[in-house]
Tab-separated table of C-alpha atoms in Angstrom:
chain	number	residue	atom	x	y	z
A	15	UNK	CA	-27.090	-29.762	1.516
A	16	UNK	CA	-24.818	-32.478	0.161
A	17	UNK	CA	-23.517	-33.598	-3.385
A	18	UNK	CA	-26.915	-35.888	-4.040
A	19	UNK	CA	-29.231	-33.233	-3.333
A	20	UNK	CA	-27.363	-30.567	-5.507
A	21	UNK	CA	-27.451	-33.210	-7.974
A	22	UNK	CA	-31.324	-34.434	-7.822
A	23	UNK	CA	-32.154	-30.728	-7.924
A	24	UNK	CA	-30.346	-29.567	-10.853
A	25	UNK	CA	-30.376	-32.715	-12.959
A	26	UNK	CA	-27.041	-34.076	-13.196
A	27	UNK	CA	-24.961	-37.065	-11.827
A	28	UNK	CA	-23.267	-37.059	-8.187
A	29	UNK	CA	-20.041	-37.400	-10.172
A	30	UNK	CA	-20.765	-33.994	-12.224
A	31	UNK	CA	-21.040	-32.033	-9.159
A	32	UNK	CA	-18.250	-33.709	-7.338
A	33	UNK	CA	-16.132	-32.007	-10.888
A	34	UNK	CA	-17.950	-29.007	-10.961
A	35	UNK	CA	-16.871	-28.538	-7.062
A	36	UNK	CA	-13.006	-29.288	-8.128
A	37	UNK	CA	-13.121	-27.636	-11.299
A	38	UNK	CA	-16.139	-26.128	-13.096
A	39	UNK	CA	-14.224	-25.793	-16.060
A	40	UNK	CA	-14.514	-29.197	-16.523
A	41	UNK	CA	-18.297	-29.556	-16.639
A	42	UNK	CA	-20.043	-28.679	-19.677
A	43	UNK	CA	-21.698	-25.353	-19.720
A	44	UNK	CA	-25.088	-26.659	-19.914
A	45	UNK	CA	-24.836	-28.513	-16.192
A	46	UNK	CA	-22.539	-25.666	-14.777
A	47	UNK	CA	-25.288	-23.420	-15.723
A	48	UNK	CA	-27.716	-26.067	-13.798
A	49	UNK	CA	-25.403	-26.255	-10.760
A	50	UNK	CA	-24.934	-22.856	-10.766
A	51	UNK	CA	-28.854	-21.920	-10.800
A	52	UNK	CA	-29.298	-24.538	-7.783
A	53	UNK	CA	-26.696	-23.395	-5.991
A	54	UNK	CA	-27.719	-19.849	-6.202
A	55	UNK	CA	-31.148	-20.094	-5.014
A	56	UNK	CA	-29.969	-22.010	-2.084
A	57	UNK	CA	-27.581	-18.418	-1.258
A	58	UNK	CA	-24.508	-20.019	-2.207
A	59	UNK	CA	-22.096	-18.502	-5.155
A	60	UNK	CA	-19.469	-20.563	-6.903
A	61	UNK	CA	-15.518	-20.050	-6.349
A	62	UNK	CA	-12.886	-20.780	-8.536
A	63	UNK	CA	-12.337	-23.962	-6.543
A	64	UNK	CA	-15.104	-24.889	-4.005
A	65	UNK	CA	-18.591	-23.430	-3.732
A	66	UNK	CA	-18.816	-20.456	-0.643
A	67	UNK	CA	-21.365	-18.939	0.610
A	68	UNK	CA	-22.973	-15.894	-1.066
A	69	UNK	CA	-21.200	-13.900	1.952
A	70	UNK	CA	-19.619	-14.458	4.577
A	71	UNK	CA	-19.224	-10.602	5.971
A	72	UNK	CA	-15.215	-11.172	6.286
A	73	UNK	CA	-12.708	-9.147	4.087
A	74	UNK	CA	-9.022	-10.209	4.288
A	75	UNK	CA	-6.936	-7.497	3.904
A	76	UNK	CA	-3.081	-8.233	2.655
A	77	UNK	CA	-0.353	-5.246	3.576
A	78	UNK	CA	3.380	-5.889	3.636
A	79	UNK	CA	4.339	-4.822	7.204
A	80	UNK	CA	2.271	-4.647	10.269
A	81	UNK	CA	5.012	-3.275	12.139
A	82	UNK	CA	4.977	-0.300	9.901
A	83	UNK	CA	2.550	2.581	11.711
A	84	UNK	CA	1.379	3.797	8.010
A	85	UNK	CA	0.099	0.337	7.291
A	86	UNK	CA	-1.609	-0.182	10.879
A	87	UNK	CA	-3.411	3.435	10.088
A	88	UNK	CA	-5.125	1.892	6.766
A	89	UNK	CA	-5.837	-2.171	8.865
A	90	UNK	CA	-7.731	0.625	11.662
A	91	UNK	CA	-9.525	2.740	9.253
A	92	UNK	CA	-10.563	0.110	7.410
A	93	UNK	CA	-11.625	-2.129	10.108
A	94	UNK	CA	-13.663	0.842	11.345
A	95	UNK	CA	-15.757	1.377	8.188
A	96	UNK	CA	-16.011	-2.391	7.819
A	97	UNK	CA	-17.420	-2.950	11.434
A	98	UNK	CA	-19.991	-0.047	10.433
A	99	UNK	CA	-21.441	-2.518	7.273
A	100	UNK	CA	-21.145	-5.496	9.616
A	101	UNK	CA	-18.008	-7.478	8.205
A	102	UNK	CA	-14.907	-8.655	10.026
A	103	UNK	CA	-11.443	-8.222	8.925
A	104	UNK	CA	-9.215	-10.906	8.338
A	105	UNK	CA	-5.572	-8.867	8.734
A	106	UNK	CA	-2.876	-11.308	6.580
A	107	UNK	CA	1.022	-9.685	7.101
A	108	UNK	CA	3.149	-10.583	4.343
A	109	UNK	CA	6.296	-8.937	5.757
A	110	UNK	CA	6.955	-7.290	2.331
A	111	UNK	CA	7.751	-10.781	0.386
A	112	UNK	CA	6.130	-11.064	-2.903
A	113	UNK	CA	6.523	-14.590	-2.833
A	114	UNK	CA	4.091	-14.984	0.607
A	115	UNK	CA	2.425	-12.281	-1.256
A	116	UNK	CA	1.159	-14.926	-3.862
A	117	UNK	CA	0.860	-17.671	-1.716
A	118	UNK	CA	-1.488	-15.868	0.423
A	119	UNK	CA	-3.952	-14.939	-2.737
A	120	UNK	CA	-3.954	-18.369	-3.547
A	121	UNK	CA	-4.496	-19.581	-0.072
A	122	UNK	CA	-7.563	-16.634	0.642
A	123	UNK	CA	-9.363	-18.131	-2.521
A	124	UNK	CA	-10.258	-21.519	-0.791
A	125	UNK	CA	-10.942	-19.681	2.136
A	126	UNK	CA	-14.795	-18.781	2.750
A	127	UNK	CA	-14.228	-14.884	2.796
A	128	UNK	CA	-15.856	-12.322	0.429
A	129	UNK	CA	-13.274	-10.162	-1.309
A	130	UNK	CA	-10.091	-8.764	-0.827
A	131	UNK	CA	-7.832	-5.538	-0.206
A	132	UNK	CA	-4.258	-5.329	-0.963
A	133	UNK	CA	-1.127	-3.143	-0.567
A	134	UNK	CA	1.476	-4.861	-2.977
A	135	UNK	CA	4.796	-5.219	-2.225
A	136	UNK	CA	6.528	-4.677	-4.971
A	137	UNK	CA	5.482	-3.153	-8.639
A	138	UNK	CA	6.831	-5.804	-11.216
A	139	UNK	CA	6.275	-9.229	-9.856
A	140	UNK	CA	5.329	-11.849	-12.478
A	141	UNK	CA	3.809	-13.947	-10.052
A	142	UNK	CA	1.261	-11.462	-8.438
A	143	UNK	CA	0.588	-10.608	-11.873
A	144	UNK	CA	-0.462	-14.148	-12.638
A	145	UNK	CA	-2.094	-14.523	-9.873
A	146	UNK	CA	-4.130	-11.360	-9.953
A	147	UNK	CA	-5.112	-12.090	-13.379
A	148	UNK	CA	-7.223	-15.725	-12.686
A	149	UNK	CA	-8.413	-14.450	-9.115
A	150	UNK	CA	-11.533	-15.368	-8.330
A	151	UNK	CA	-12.508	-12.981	-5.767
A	152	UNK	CA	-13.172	-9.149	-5.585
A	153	UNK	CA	-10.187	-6.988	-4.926
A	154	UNK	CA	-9.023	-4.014	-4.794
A	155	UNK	CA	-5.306	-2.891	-4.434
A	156	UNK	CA	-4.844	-0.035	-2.048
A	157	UNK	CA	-1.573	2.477	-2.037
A	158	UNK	CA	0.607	0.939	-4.561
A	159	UNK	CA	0.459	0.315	-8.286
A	160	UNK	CA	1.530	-2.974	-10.046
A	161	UNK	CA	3.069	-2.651	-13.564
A	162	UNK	CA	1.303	-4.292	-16.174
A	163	UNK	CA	-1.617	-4.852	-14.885
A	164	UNK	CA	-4.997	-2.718	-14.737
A	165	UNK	CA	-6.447	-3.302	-11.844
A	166	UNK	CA	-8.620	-1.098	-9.183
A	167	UNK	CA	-6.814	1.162	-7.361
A	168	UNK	CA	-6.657	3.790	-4.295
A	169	UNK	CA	-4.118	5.549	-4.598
A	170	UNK	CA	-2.337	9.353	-3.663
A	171	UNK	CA	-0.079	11.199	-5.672
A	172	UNK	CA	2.940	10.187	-4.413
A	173	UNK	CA	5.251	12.107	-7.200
A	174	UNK	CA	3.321	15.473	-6.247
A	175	UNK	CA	3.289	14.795	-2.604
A	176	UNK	CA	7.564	14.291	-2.683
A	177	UNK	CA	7.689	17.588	-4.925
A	178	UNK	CA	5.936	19.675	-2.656
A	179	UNK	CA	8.269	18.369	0.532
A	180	UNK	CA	11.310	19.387	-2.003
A	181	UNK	CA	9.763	22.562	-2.850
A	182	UNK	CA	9.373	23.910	0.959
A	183	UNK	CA	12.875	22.844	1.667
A	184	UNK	CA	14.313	24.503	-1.299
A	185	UNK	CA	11.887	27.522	-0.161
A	186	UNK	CA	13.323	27.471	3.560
A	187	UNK	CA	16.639	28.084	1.550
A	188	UNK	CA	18.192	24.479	1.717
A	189	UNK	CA	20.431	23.309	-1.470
A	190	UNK	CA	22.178	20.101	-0.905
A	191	UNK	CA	19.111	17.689	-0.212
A	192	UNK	CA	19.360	14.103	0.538
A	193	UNK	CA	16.856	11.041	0.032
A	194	UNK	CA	16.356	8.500	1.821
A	195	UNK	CA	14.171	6.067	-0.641
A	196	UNK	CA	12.039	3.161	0.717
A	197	UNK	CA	12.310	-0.127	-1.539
A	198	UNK	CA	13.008	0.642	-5.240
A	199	UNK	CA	10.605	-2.128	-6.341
A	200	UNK	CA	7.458	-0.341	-4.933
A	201	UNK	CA	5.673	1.860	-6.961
A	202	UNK	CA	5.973	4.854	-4.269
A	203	UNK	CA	9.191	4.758	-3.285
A	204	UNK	CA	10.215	5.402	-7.070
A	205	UNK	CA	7.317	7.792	-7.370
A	206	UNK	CA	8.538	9.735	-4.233
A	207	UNK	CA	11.890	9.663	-5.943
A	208	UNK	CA	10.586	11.343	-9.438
A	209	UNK	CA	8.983	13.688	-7.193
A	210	UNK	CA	11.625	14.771	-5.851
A	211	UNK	CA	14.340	15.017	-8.696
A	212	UNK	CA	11.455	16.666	-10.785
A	213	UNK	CA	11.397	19.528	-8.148
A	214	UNK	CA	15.224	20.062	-8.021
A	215	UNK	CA	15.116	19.994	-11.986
A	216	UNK	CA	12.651	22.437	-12.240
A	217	UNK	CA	14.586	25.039	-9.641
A	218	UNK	CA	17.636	24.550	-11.995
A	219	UNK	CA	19.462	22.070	-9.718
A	220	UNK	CA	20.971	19.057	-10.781
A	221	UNK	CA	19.707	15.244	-9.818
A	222	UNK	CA	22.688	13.963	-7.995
A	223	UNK	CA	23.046	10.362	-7.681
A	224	UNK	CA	25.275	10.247	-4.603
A	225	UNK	CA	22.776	12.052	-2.550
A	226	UNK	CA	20.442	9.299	-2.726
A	227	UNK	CA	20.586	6.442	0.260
A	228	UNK	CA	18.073	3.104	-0.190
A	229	UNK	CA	16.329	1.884	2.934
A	230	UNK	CA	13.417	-0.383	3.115
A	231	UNK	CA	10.530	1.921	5.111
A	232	UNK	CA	12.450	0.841	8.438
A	233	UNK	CA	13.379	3.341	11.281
A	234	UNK	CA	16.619	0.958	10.955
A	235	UNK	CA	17.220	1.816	7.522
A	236	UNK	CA	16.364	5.546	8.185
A	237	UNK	CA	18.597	5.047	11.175
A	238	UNK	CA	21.550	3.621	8.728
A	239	UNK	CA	20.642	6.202	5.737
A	240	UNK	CA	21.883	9.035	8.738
A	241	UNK	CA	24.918	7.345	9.515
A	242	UNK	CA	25.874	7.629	5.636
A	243	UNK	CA	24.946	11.025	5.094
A	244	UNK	CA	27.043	12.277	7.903
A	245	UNK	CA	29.318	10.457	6.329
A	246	UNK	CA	29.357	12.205	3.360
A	247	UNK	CA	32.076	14.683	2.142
A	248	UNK	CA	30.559	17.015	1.132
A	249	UNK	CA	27.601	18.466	4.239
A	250	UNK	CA	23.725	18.500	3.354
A	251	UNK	CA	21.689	20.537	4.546
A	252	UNK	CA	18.608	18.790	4.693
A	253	UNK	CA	17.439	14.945	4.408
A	254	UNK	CA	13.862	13.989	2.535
A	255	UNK	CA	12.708	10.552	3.727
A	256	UNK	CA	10.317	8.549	1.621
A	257	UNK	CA	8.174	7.489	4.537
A	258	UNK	CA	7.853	9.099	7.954
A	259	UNK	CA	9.635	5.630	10.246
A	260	UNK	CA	12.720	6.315	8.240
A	261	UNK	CA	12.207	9.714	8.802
A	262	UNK	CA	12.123	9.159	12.788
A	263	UNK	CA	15.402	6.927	12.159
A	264	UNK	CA	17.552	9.350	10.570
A	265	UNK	CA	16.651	11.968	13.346
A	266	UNK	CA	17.545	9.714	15.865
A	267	UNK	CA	20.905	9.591	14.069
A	268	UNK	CA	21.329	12.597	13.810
A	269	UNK	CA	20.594	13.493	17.495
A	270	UNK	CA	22.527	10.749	18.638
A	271	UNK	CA	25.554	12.637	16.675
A	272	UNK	CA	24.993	15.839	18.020
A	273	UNK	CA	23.323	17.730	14.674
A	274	UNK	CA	20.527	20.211	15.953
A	275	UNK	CA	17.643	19.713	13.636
A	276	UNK	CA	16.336	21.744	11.916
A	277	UNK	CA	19.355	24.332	12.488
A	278	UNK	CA	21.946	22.067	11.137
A	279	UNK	CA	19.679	19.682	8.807
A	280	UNK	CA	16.272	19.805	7.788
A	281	UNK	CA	14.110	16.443	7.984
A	282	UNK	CA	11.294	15.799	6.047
A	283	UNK	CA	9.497	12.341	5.666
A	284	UNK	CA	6.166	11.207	4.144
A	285	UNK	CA	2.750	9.789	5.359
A	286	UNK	CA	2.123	12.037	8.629
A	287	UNK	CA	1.939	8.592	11.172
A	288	UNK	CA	0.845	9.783	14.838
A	289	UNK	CA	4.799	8.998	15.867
A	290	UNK	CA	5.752	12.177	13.956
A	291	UNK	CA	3.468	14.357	15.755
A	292	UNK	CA	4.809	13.651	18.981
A	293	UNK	CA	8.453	13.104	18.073
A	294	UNK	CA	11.026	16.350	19.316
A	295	UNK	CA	11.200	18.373	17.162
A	296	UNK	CA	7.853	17.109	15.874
A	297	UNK	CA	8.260	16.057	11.711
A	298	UNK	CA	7.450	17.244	8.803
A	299	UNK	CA	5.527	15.307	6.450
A	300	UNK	CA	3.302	14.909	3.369
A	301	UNK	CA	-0.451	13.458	4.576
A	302	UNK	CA	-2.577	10.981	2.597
A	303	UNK	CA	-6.037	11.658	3.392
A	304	UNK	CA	-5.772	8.077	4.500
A	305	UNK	CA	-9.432	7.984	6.033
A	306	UNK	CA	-11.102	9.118	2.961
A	307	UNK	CA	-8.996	6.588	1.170
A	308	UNK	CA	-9.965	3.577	3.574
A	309	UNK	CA	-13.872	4.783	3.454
A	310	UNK	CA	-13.619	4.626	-0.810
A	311	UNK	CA	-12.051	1.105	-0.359
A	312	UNK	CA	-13.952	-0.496	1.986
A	313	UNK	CA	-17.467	1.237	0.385
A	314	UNK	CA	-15.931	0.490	-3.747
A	315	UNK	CA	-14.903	-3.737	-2.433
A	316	UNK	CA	-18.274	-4.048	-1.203
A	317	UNK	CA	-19.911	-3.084	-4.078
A	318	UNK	CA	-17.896	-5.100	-6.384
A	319	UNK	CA	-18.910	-8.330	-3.924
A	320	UNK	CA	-22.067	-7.561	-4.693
A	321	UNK	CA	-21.846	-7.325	-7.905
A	322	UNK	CA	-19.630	-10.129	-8.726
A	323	UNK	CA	-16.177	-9.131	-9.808
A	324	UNK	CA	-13.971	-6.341	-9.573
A	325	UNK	CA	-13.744	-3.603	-12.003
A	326	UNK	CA	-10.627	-1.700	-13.120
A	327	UNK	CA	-10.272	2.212	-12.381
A	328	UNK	CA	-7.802	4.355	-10.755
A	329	UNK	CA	-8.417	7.034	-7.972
A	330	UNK	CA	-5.860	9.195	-7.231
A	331	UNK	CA	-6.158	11.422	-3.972
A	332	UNK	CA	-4.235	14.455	-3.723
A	333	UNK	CA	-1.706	14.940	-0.241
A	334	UNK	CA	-0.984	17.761	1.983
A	335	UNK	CA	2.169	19.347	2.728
A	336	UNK	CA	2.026	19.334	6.439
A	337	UNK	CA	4.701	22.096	8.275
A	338	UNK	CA	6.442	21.048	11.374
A	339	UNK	CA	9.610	21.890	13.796
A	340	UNK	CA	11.766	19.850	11.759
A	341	UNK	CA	12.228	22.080	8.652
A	342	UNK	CA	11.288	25.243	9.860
A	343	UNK	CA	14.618	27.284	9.871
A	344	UNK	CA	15.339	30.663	8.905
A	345	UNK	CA	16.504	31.363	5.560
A	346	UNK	CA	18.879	33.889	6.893
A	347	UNK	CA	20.803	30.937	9.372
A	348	UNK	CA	21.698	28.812	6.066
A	349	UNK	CA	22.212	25.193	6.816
A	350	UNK	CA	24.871	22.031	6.977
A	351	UNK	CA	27.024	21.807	9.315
């Protein structure tokens, strides 16, 4: 149907609905409400910027790193329960740059798709803020928090999960404890981080600054993070990754340099990815029931597409410590090296 049919039908000028198309805003609210009631019975529902169709059975679904396996677990899972309700994904990478971030929000709202998921990449960025705040479309944010604004989230607890990793170490009778952090502008690399000073604090140990490495959720970084540590004066006994890739990369350091794991150092990481399983010695990790998380999404998005805008809560799952070759030493055998 074209501009002078919409028009005819709801009783306005050609000119009205070419400005209600643009901008709505801009049209009183007595001939938006017109347009709107036309539109609407023909199955269409008004954007921000250009009228869409009521649906269009396509999510897009925003993460920061397709290359990282954690990430391609939620794009599968989610896919899956999508496919089940008959939508398509629409998979948008924005290789952890807030800046792309926002660009792609703005770009997805002129797009005909029906709502969106998101994994931010970072936790105090203005501009996603903004953003988020005048979006027109349903979202929901997946995994990560953003400061200063309430929004609806999925989410684990990521300061638990990174206490319970420090707890088993300190348990398997390991004292000198690196981390490895992901970025500090994401909301669970610093909650990993609380996690895990909270659980030396709370054994009587003290938070030590110089045993804490920053990567960026790369097996490179991981990688790097073990080159430091080694390099360290004073010998750990046992290395806490925020996310399992690091994880993977400070082992291969660490074999590479001839450290036995776990008899020398103990490695823990975060996220339980199907690379850890299978890795030698396989790795210890904390799991986020990550399918139960994508299901609650997927099911939570769709509902909020139907009923036309998002609503803010918070969910917060609870992890699992999961035991592997990679800590499990004797408490006898001590540690470092």
């Amino acid at each position: 149907m074209n501009l002078r049919e919409i028009a005819e039908r709801a009783g306005v000028s050609i000119a009205t609905v070419s400005r209600f198309q643009k901008d709505r805003e801009s049209v009183s609210l007595e001939s938006r409400k017109k347009i709107e009631e036309v539109l609407q019975a023909l199955g269409y529902s008004p954007g921000n910027r250009k009228s869409r169709k009521k649906t269009q059975k396509t999510i897009a679904f925003l993460i920061p790193d397709v290359e990282n396996p954690f990430f391609s677990s939620l794009v599968k899972n989610v896919e899956l329960f999508l496919s089940r309700m008959g939508y398509f994904l629409l998979l948008c990478n924005a290789w952890g740059n807030v800046n792309l971030e926002s660009r792609y929000l703005r770009l997805l709202e002129k797009h005909p798709i029906d709502g969106v998921l998101l994994v931010p990449s970072g936790r105090k960025d203005g501009e996603l803020v903004h953003v988020l705040q005048s979006f027109s479309l349903p979202f929901l944010a997946l995994d990560r928090r953003i400061e200063g604004l309430s929004l609806p989230l999925i989410t684990c607890d990521n300061e638990e999960g990174m206490a319970m990793a420090t707890r088993h170490l300190l348990r398997m009778g390991r004292k000198r404890i690196a981390f490895v952090t992901g970025k500090r502008e994401t909301s669970t690399s610093a909650e990993r981080l609380q996690g895990y000073r909270r659980a030396l604090e709370e054994e009587g140990l003290a938070f030590q600054d110089e045993l804490v490495i920053e990567g960026d959720f790369s097996f490179q970084s991981g990688f790097e993070a073990g080159k430091r540590i080694l390099a360290m004066s004073e010998k750990v006994d046992a290395i806490l990754a925020a996310n399992d890739f690091m994880a993977l990369g400070v082992m291969d350091c660490l074999k590479r340099s001839g450290v036995k794991i776990p008899e020398d150092i103990s490695v823990v990481g975060y996220d339980d990815v199907w690379l850890g399983r299978i890795y030698e010695p396989s790795l210890t990790t904390v799991r986020q029931p990550i399918l139960e998380m994508c299901e609650l999404a997927v099911n939570t998005l769709l509902r909020f597409i139907q009923e036309g805008k998002s609503t803010p809560f918070e969910r917060v799952f609870k992890p699992e410590l999961i035991v592997r070759e990679s800590s499990l030493v004797s408490v006898e055998r001590g540690g470092g090296f």
